[in-house]
Amino acid sequence: TNEKFAGHFEDWRATQPHRACTVVNDGTTSNEDRLGAIGDLHLVIEQQGIDEDLLVIAGDNLFTGDLSGFGARCRETQTPVLGAYDVGSLEEATKYGVVAVNDAGQISSFEEKPAQPQSTLIGIALYYYPRAALAEIRRYIAEGNNPDQPGRLIQWLYPQQPVHTWTVPGDWLDIGSKETLEAADALFRRTDA
């Protein structure tokens, strides 16, 4: 998190004594000095000395389906794995990173927010990076690549090594805006009724 919200997360963490959780404050105070999603991932890897497989799920994702198959896919491939979801509309796909996959479920193309998407299959912020891929995250940052938009790391990585996908079952909701949060709330209210 950033400096503005770190205290809120620390307060929450204090109410969770039975859960192992670390809050990492990146120290940023504005959009001008923020590290970006990949920059923050790199910070956590370095600051916390992470040297093992890594699962990354963005906090603005909501899922209605069972994600246990994602873990199975990660164990099966032992490569980076990207969660994928069919948004069902080319117009909707323009808001995301559009992926194409081969018969083995390996990414064959990835285009971030294309004006003319070739499909409705998108990559979502559900990532698995095996331990061996951590060096690639460090290299991505060291080479001065865009430290924001986590899909850009996958876009950079897939031509260099196999990156597999796993299609998310059920509904996936991106609640990064007020409108999408309201739509998710309405969906879950119907489900609870």
Coordinates of N, CA and C in Angstrom, one line a residue:
T1 N 0.8 -1.2 0.0 CA 0.0 0.0 0.0 C 0.9 1.2 0.0
N2 N 0.2 2.4 -0.1 CA 1.0 3.6 -0.1 C 0.9 4.3 1.3
E3 N 1.6 5.4 1.5 CA 1.6 6.0 2.8 C 0.3 6.4 3.3
K4 N -0.6 6.9 2.4 CA -1.9 7.4 2.8 C -2.8 6.3 3.5
F5 N -2.7 5.1 3.0 CA -3.6 4.0 3.5 C -2.9 3.0 4.4
A6 N -1.6 3.1 4.6 CA -0.8 2.2 5.4 C -1.4 2.0 6.8
G7 N -1.8 3.1 7.4 CA -2.3 3.0 8.8 C -3.6 2.2 8.8
H8 N -4.5 2.4 7.8 CA -5.7 1.7 7.7 C -5.5 0.2 7.6
F9 N -4.5 -0.2 6.8 CA -4.2 -1.6 6.7 C -3.6 -2.2 7.9
E10 N -2.7 -1.4 8.6 CA -2.1 -1.8 9.8 C -3.2 -2.0 10.9
D11 N -4.2 -1.1 11.0 CA -5.3 -1.2 11.9 C -6.1 -2.5 11.6
W12 N -6.3 -2.8 10.4 CA -7.0 -4.1 10.0 C -6.2 -5.3 10.4
R13 N -4.9 -5.2 10.1 CA -4.0 -6.4 10.4 C -4.0 -6.6 11.9
A14 N -4.1 -5.6 12.7 CA -4.1 -5.8 14.2 C -5.3 -6.5 14.7
T15 N -6.4 -6.5 13.9 CA -7.6 -7.3 14.3 C -7.5 -8.7 13.8
Q16 N -6.4 -9.1 13.1 CA -6.3 -10.5 12.6 C -5.1 -11.2 13.2
P17 N -5.1 -11.4 14.5 CA -3.9 -12.0 15.1 C -3.7 -13.4 14.7
H18 N -4.7 -14.1 14.3 CA -4.5 -15.5 13.9 C -4.1 -15.7 12.4
R19 N -3.9 -14.6 11.7 CA -3.5 -14.7 10.3 C -2.1 -14.1 10.2
A20 N -1.2 -14.8 9.4 CA 0.1 -14.3 9.1 C -0.1 -13.3 8.0
C21 N 0.2 -12.0 8.2 CA 0.0 -11.0 7.2 C 1.0 -9.9 7.5
T22 N 1.6 -9.4 6.4 CA 2.6 -8.3 6.5 C 2.1 -7.1 5.6
V23 N 2.0 -6.0 6.2 CA 1.6 -4.8 5.4 C 2.9 -4.1 5.0
V24 N 3.1 -3.9 3.7 CA 4.3 -3.2 3.1 C 3.9 -1.8 2.6
N25 N 4.4 -0.8 3.2 CA 4.2 0.6 2.8 C 5.3 1.0 1.8
D26 N 4.9 1.3 0.6 CA 5.9 1.7 -0.4 C 6.4 3.1 -0.2
G27 N 5.8 3.8 0.8 CA 6.3 5.2 1.1 C 5.8 6.3 0.2
T28 N 5.1 6.0 -0.8 CA 4.7 7.0 -1.8 C 3.5 7.8 -1.3
T29 N 3.4 9.0 -1.7 CA 2.4 9.9 -1.2 C 1.6 10.6 -2.3
S30 N 1.9 10.3 -3.6 CA 1.1 10.9 -4.7 C 1.3 10.1 -6.0
N31 N 0.5 10.4 -7.0 CA 0.6 9.7 -8.3 C 2.0 9.9 -8.9
E32 N 2.6 11.1 -8.6 CA 3.9 11.4 -9.2 C 5.0 10.5 -8.7
D33 N 4.9 10.1 -7.4 CA 6.0 9.3 -6.9 C 5.7 7.8 -6.7
R34 N 4.5 7.4 -7.1 CA 4.1 6.0 -6.9 C 5.0 5.1 -7.8
L35 N 5.1 3.9 -7.3 CA 6.0 2.9 -7.9 C 5.4 2.1 -9.1
G36 N 4.0 2.0 -9.1 CA 3.3 1.2 -10.0 C 3.2 -0.2 -9.5
A37 N 2.3 -0.9 -10.1 CA 2.0 -2.3 -9.7 C 3.2 -3.2 -9.7
I38 N 3.9 -3.2 -10.8 CA 5.1 -4.0 -11.0 C 6.2 -3.5 -10.1
G39 N 6.3 -2.2 -10.0 CA 7.3 -1.6 -9.1 C 7.1 -2.0 -7.6
D40 N 5.8 -2.0 -7.2 CA 5.4 -2.5 -5.9 C 5.7 -4.0 -5.7
L41 N 5.4 -4.8 -6.7 CA 5.7 -6.2 -6.6 C 7.2 -6.4 -6.4
H42 N 8.0 -5.7 -7.2 CA 9.5 -5.8 -7.1 C 9.9 -5.3 -5.7
L43 N 9.3 -4.2 -5.2 CA 9.7 -3.8 -3.8 C 9.4 -4.8 -2.8
V44 N 8.2 -5.5 -2.8 CA 7.9 -6.5 -1.9 C 8.9 -7.7 -2.0
I45 N 9.2 -8.1 -3.2 CA 10.1 -9.2 -3.4 C 11.4 -8.9 -2.7
E46 N 11.9 -7.7 -3.0 CA 13.3 -7.3 -2.4 C 13.2 -7.1 -0.9
Q47 N 12.2 -6.3 -0.5 CA 12.2 -5.9 0.9 C 11.9 -7.1 1.8
Q48 N 11.0 -8.0 1.4 CA 10.7 -9.1 2.2 C 11.5 -10.3 1.9
G49 N 12.5 -10.2 1.0 CA 13.4 -11.3 0.7 C 12.7 -12.5 0.2
I50 N 11.7 -12.3 -0.6 CA 11.0 -13.5 -1.2 C 11.8 -14.2 -2.2
D51 N 11.9 -15.5 -1.9 CA 12.7 -16.4 -2.8 C 12.0 -17.8 -2.9
E52 N 10.7 -17.7 -3.3 CA 9.9 -18.8 -3.5 C 8.8 -18.5 -4.5
D53 N 8.0 -19.5 -4.8 CA 6.9 -19.3 -5.8 C 6.0 -18.1 -5.2
L54 N 5.4 -17.4 -6.2 CA 4.7 -16.2 -5.8 C 3.3 -16.2 -6.5
L55 N 2.3 -16.0 -5.7 CA 0.9 -15.8 -6.2 C 0.5 -14.4 -6.0
V56 N 0.0 -13.7 -7.1 CA -0.4 -12.3 -7.1 C -1.8 -12.2 -7.5
I57 N -2.7 -11.6 -6.7 CA -4.1 -11.4 -7.0 C -4.4 -10.0 -6.7
A58 N -4.8 -9.2 -7.7 CA -5.1 -7.8 -7.4 C -6.4 -7.7 -6.5
G59 N -6.3 -6.7 -5.7 CA -7.4 -6.5 -4.7 C -8.7 -6.0 -5.3
D60 N -8.7 -5.6 -6.6 CA -10.0 -5.2 -7.2 C -10.6 -6.3 -8.0
N61 N -10.2 -7.6 -7.8 CA -10.8 -8.7 -8.4 C -11.8 -9.4 -7.5
L62 N -13.0 -9.7 -8.0 CA -13.9 -10.6 -7.3 C -14.2 -11.8 -8.2
F63 N -14.3 -12.9 -7.6 CA -14.6 -14.2 -8.3 C -15.8 -14.9 -7.7
T64 N -16.6 -15.5 -8.5 CA -17.7 -16.3 -8.0 C -17.4 -17.8 -8.2
G65 N -16.4 -18.1 -9.0 CA -16.1 -19.5 -9.2 C -15.0 -20.0 -8.3
D66 N -14.8 -21.3 -8.3 CA -13.8 -22.0 -7.5 C -12.4 -21.8 -8.2
L67 N -11.4 -21.3 -7.5 CA -10.1 -21.0 -8.0 C -9.1 -22.1 -7.8
S68 N -9.5 -23.3 -7.2 CA -8.6 -24.3 -6.9 C -7.9 -24.9 -8.1
G69 N -8.6 -24.8 -9.3 CA -8.0 -25.3 -10.5 C -6.8 -24.4 -10.9
F70 N -6.7 -23.2 -10.5 CA -5.6 -22.3 -10.8 C -4.3 -22.9 -10.1
G71 N -4.4 -23.3 -8.9 CA -3.3 -24.0 -8.2 C -2.8 -25.2 -8.9
A72 N -3.8 -26.0 -9.3 CA -3.5 -27.3 -10.1 C -2.7 -26.9 -11.4
R73 N -3.2 -25.9 -12.1 CA -2.5 -25.5 -13.3 C -1.1 -25.1 -13.1
C74 N -0.9 -24.3 -12.0 CA 0.5 -23.8 -11.7 C 1.4 -25.0 -11.4
R75 N 0.9 -26.0 -10.6 CA 1.7 -27.1 -10.2 C 2.0 -27.9 -11.5
E76 N 1.0 -28.0 -12.4 CA 1.2 -28.8 -13.6 C 2.3 -28.2 -14.5
T77 N 2.2 -26.9 -14.8 CA 3.1 -26.3 -15.8 C 4.5 -25.9 -15.2
Q78 N 4.5 -25.5 -13.9 CA 5.7 -24.9 -13.3 C 6.3 -23.8 -14.2
T79 N 5.4 -23.0 -14.8 CA 5.8 -21.8 -15.6 C 5.0 -20.7 -15.0
P80 N 5.2 -19.4 -15.4 CA 4.3 -18.4 -15.0 C 2.9 -18.7 -15.6
V81 N 1.9 -18.4 -14.8 CA 0.5 -18.7 -15.3 C -0.3 -17.4 -15.1
L82 N -1.1 -17.1 -16.1 CA -2.0 -15.9 -16.1 C -3.4 -16.3 -16.1
G83 N -4.2 -15.8 -15.1 CA -5.6 -16.0 -15.2 C -6.2 -15.3 -16.4
A84 N -7.1 -16.0 -17.1 CA -7.8 -15.5 -18.3 C -9.3 -15.6 -18.1
Y85 N -10.0 -14.7 -18.8 CA -11.4 -14.6 -18.7 C -12.0 -14.1 -20.0
D86 N -13.1 -14.7 -20.4 CA -13.7 -14.2 -21.7 C -14.8 -13.2 -21.3
V87 N -14.5 -11.9 -21.7 CA -15.5 -10.9 -21.3 C -16.7 -10.8 -22.3
G88 N -16.6 -11.6 -23.4 CA -17.8 -11.8 -24.2 C -18.1 -10.6 -25.2
S89 N -17.3 -9.6 -25.2 CA -17.5 -8.4 -26.1 C -16.2 -7.8 -26.5
L90 N -16.1 -7.5 -27.8 CA -14.8 -6.9 -28.2 C -14.7 -5.5 -27.7
E91 N -15.8 -4.8 -27.5 CA -15.8 -3.5 -26.9 C -15.2 -3.5 -25.5
E92 N -15.7 -4.5 -24.7 CA -15.2 -4.6 -23.3 C -13.7 -5.0 -23.3
A93 N -13.3 -5.8 -24.2 CA -11.9 -6.3 -24.3 C -10.9 -5.2 -24.5
T94 N -11.4 -4.0 -25.1 CA -10.4 -2.9 -25.3 C -9.9 -2.3 -24.0
K95 N -10.6 -2.6 -22.9 CA -10.2 -2.1 -21.6 C -9.1 -2.9 -20.9
Y96 N -8.7 -4.1 -21.5 CA -7.8 -5.0 -20.8 C -6.7 -5.5 -21.7
G97 N -5.9 -6.4 -21.2 CA -4.9 -7.0 -22.0 C -5.5 -8.3 -22.7
V98 N -5.5 -8.3 -24.0 CA -6.1 -9.4 -24.8 C -5.1 -10.4 -25.1
V99 N -5.4 -11.7 -24.8 CA -4.5 -12.8 -25.0 C -5.0 -13.8 -26.1
A100 N -4.1 -14.4 -26.8 CA -4.4 -15.5 -27.6 C -3.5 -16.7 -27.1
V101 N -4.1 -17.9 -27.1 CA -3.4 -19.0 -26.6 C -3.3 -20.1 -27.6
N102 N -2.3 -21.0 -27.5 CA -2.2 -22.1 -28.4 C -2.9 -23.3 -27.8
D103 N -2.8 -24.5 -28.4 CA -3.6 -25.6 -28.0 C -3.2 -26.1 -26.6
A104 N -1.9 -25.8 -26.2 CA -1.4 -26.2 -24.9 C -1.8 -25.2 -23.8
G105 N -2.5 -24.1 -24.2 CA -2.9 -23.1 -23.2 C -1.8 -22.1 -22.9
Q106 N -0.8 -22.1 -23.8 CA 0.3 -21.2 -23.6 C 0.1 -19.9 -24.4
I107 N 0.4 -18.7 -23.9 CA 0.2 -17.5 -24.5 C 1.0 -17.4 -25.8
S108 N 0.3 -17.1 -26.9 CA 0.9 -16.9 -28.2 C 0.9 -15.4 -28.6
S109 N 0.0 -14.6 -28.0 CA 0.1 -13.2 -28.2 C -0.6 -12.5 -27.0
F110 N -0.2 -11.3 -26.8 CA -0.7 -10.5 -25.7 C -0.6 -9.0 -26.1
E111 N -1.8 -8.3 -26.1 CA -1.8 -6.9 -26.4 C -2.5 -6.2 -25.4
E112 N -1.9 -5.2 -24.8 CA -2.5 -4.4 -23.7 C -3.4 -3.4 -24.3
K113 N -4.7 -3.4 -23.9 CA -5.7 -2.4 -24.2 C -5.7 -2.1 -25.7
P114 N -5.9 -3.1 -26.6 CA -5.9 -2.8 -28.0 C -7.1 -2.1 -28.5
A115 N -7.0 -1.2 -29.5 CA -8.1 -0.5 -30.1 C -9.0 -1.4 -30.9
Q116 N -8.4 -2.4 -31.5 CA -9.1 -3.4 -32.3 C -8.7 -4.8 -31.8
P117 N -9.4 -5.3 -30.7 CA -9.0 -6.6 -30.1 C -9.3 -7.7 -31.1
Q118 N -8.5 -8.8 -31.1 CA -8.7 -9.9 -32.0 C -9.6 -11.0 -31.3
S119 N -9.8 -10.8 -30.0 CA -10.7 -11.8 -29.3 C -11.2 -11.1 -28.1
T120 N -12.1 -11.9 -27.3 CA -12.6 -11.4 -26.1 C -12.0 -12.0 -24.9
L121 N -10.9 -12.8 -25.1 CA -10.2 -13.5 -24.0 C -9.2 -12.5 -23.5
I122 N -9.3 -12.2 -22.2 CA -8.4 -11.2 -21.6 C -7.6 -11.8 -20.4
G123 N -6.5 -11.2 -20.1 CA -5.7 -11.6 -19.0 C -6.2 -10.7 -17.8
I124 N -6.3 -11.3 -16.6 CA -6.7 -10.6 -15.5 C -5.6 -10.6 -14.4
A125 N -5.8 -9.8 -13.4 CA -4.7 -9.7 -12.4 C -4.7 -10.9 -11.4
L126 N -4.5 -12.1 -12.0 CA -4.3 -13.3 -11.2 C -3.1 -14.0 -11.8
Y127 N -2.0 -14.0 -11.1 CA -0.7 -14.4 -11.6 C 0.0 -15.4 -10.7
Y128 N 0.7 -16.3 -11.3 CA 1.6 -17.2 -10.6 C 3.0 -17.0 -11.2
Y129 N 3.9 -16.8 -10.4 CA 5.3 -16.7 -10.8 C 6.1 -17.7 -10.0
P130 N 6.6 -18.8 -10.7 CA 7.4 -19.7 -10.0 C 8.7 -19.1 -9.5
R131 N 9.4 -19.6 -8.6 CA 10.6 -19.0 -8.0 C 11.6 -18.6 -9.1
A132 N 11.7 -19.5 -10.1 CA 12.7 -19.2 -11.2 C 12.4 -17.9 -11.9
A133 N 11.1 -17.4 -11.9 CA 10.7 -16.2 -12.6 C 11.0 -14.9 -11.9
L134 N 11.3 -15.0 -10.6 CA 11.6 -13.8 -9.8 C 12.7 -13.0 -10.4
A135 N 13.8 -13.7 -10.9 CA 14.9 -13.0 -11.5 C 14.4 -12.2 -12.7
E136 N 13.4 -12.7 -13.4 CA 12.9 -12.0 -14.6 C 12.2 -10.7 -14.2
I137 N 11.5 -10.7 -13.0 CA 10.8 -9.5 -12.5 C 11.9 -8.5 -12.2
R138 N 13.0 -8.9 -11.6 CA 14.1 -8.0 -11.3 C 14.7 -7.4 -12.5
R139 N 14.9 -8.3 -13.5 CA 15.4 -7.8 -14.8 C 14.5 -6.8 -15.5
Y140 N 13.2 -7.1 -15.5 CA 12.2 -6.2 -16.1 C 12.4 -4.8 -15.5
I141 N 12.4 -4.7 -14.2 CA 12.6 -3.4 -13.6 C 13.9 -2.8 -13.9
A142 N 15.0 -3.6 -13.8 CA 16.4 -3.1 -14.0 C 16.5 -2.5 -15.4
E143 N 15.8 -3.1 -16.4 CA 15.9 -2.6 -17.8 C 15.1 -1.3 -18.0
G144 N 14.4 -0.8 -17.0 CA 13.6 0.4 -17.1 C 12.3 0.3 -17.8
N145 N 11.7 -0.9 -17.8 CA 10.4 -1.1 -18.4 C 9.3 -0.5 -17.5
N146 N 8.1 -0.3 -18.1 CA 7.0 0.4 -17.5 C 6.7 -0.4 -16.1
P147 N 6.8 0.3 -15.0 CA 6.6 -0.4 -13.7 C 5.1 -0.5 -13.3
D148 N 4.2 0.0 -14.1 CA 2.8 0.0 -13.8 C 2.1 -1.0 -14.8
Q149 N 0.8 -1.2 -14.6 CA 0.0 -2.1 -15.4 C 0.6 -3.5 -15.4
P150 N 0.3 -4.4 -14.4 CA 0.9 -5.7 -14.3 C 0.9 -6.5 -15.5
G151 N -0.1 -6.3 -16.4 CA -0.1 -7.1 -17.7 C 1.1 -6.9 -18.5
R152 N 1.7 -5.7 -18.4 CA 2.9 -5.4 -19.2 C 4.1 -6.3 -18.9
L153 N 4.1 -6.8 -17.7 CA 5.2 -7.8 -17.3 C 4.9 -9.1 -18.1
I154 N 3.7 -9.5 -18.2 CA 3.4 -10.7 -18.9 C 3.6 -10.5 -20.4
Q155 N 3.3 -9.3 -20.9 CA 3.5 -9.0 -22.3 C 5.0 -9.1 -22.6
W156 N 5.8 -8.6 -21.7 CA 7.3 -8.7 -21.9 C 7.8 -10.1 -21.7
L157 N 7.2 -10.9 -20.8 CA 7.8 -12.2 -20.5 C 7.4 -13.3 -21.5
Y158 N 6.2 -13.3 -22.0 CA 5.8 -14.5 -22.8 C 6.6 -14.7 -24.0
P159 N 7.2 -13.7 -24.7 CA 8.1 -14.1 -25.9 C 9.4 -14.7 -25.4
Q160 N 9.8 -14.6 -24.2 CA 11.1 -15.1 -23.7 C 11.0 -16.5 -23.1
Q161 N 9.8 -16.8 -22.6 CA 9.6 -18.1 -21.9 C 8.2 -18.5 -21.9
P162 N 7.9 -19.8 -21.8 CA 6.4 -20.2 -21.8 C 5.7 -19.5 -20.6
V163 N 4.5 -18.9 -21.0 CA 3.6 -18.4 -20.0 C 2.3 -19.1 -20.3
H164 N 1.7 -19.8 -19.4 CA 0.5 -20.5 -19.6 C -0.7 -19.7 -19.0
T165 N -1.9 -20.1 -19.4 CA -3.1 -19.5 -18.9 C -4.0 -20.5 -18.2
W166 N -4.9 -20.0 -17.5 CA -6.0 -20.8 -16.8 C -7.2 -19.9 -16.9
T167 N -8.3 -20.5 -17.5 CA -9.5 -19.8 -17.6 C -10.3 -19.8 -16.3
V168 N -10.6 -18.6 -15.8 CA -11.3 -18.5 -14.6 C -12.8 -18.9 -14.8
P169 N -13.3 -19.8 -13.9 CA -14.7 -20.2 -14.0 C -15.6 -19.2 -13.3
G170 N -16.9 -19.3 -13.6 CA -17.9 -18.4 -13.0 C -17.7 -17.0 -13.5
D171 N -18.1 -16.1 -12.7 CA -18.0 -14.7 -13.0 C -16.8 -14.1 -12.4
W172 N -16.1 -13.2 -13.2 CA -15.0 -12.4 -12.7 C -15.5 -10.9 -12.8
L173 N -15.2 -10.2 -11.7 CA -15.7 -8.8 -11.7 C -14.5 -7.9 -11.3
D174 N -14.2 -6.9 -12.1 CA -13.2 -5.9 -11.9 C -13.9 -4.8 -11.2
I175 N -13.6 -4.6 -9.9 CA -14.3 -3.6 -9.1 C -13.5 -2.3 -8.9
G176 N -12.7 -2.0 -9.9 CA -11.8 -0.8 -9.9 C -12.5 0.5 -10.1
S177 N -13.8 0.6 -10.3 CA -14.5 1.8 -10.4 C -15.7 1.8 -9.6
K178 N -16.3 2.9 -9.4 CA -17.6 3.0 -8.6 C -18.7 2.2 -9.3
E179 N -18.7 2.3 -10.6 CA -19.8 1.7 -11.4 C -19.6 0.1 -11.3
T180 N -18.4 -0.4 -11.5 CA -18.2 -1.8 -11.4 C -18.4 -2.3 -10.0
L181 N -18.1 -1.6 -9.0 CA -18.3 -2.0 -7.6 C -19.8 -2.1 -7.4
E182 N -20.6 -1.1 -7.9 CA -22.1 -1.1 -7.7 C -22.7 -2.3 -8.4
A183 N -22.1 -2.7 -9.6 CA -22.6 -3.8 -10.3 C -22.3 -5.1 -9.6
A184 N -21.1 -5.2 -9.0 CA -20.8 -6.4 -8.2 C -21.6 -6.5 -7.0
D185 N -21.9 -5.4 -6.3 CA -22.8 -5.4 -5.1 C -24.2 -5.9 -5.5
A186 N -24.7 -5.4 -6.6 CA -26.0 -5.9 -7.1 C -26.0 -7.4 -7.4
L187 N -24.9 -7.9 -8.0 CA -24.9 -9.3 -8.3 C -24.8 -10.1 -7.0
F188 N -24.0 -9.7 -6.0 CA -24.0 -10.5 -4.8 C -25.2 -10.3 -3.9
R189 N -25.9 -9.2 -4.0 CA -27.2 -9.1 -3.3 C -28.2 -10.1 -3.9
R190 N -28.2 -10.3 -5.2 CA -29.1 -11.2 -5.9 C -28.8 -12.6 -5.5
T191 N -27.5 -12.9 -5.4 CA -27.0 -14.3 -5.0 C -27.4 -14.6 -3.5
D192 N -27.3 -13.6 -2.7 CA -27.6 -13.8 -1.3 C -29.1 -14.0 -1.0
A193 N -30.0 -13.5 -1.9 CA -31.4 -13.5 -1.7 C -32.0 -14.8 -1.8

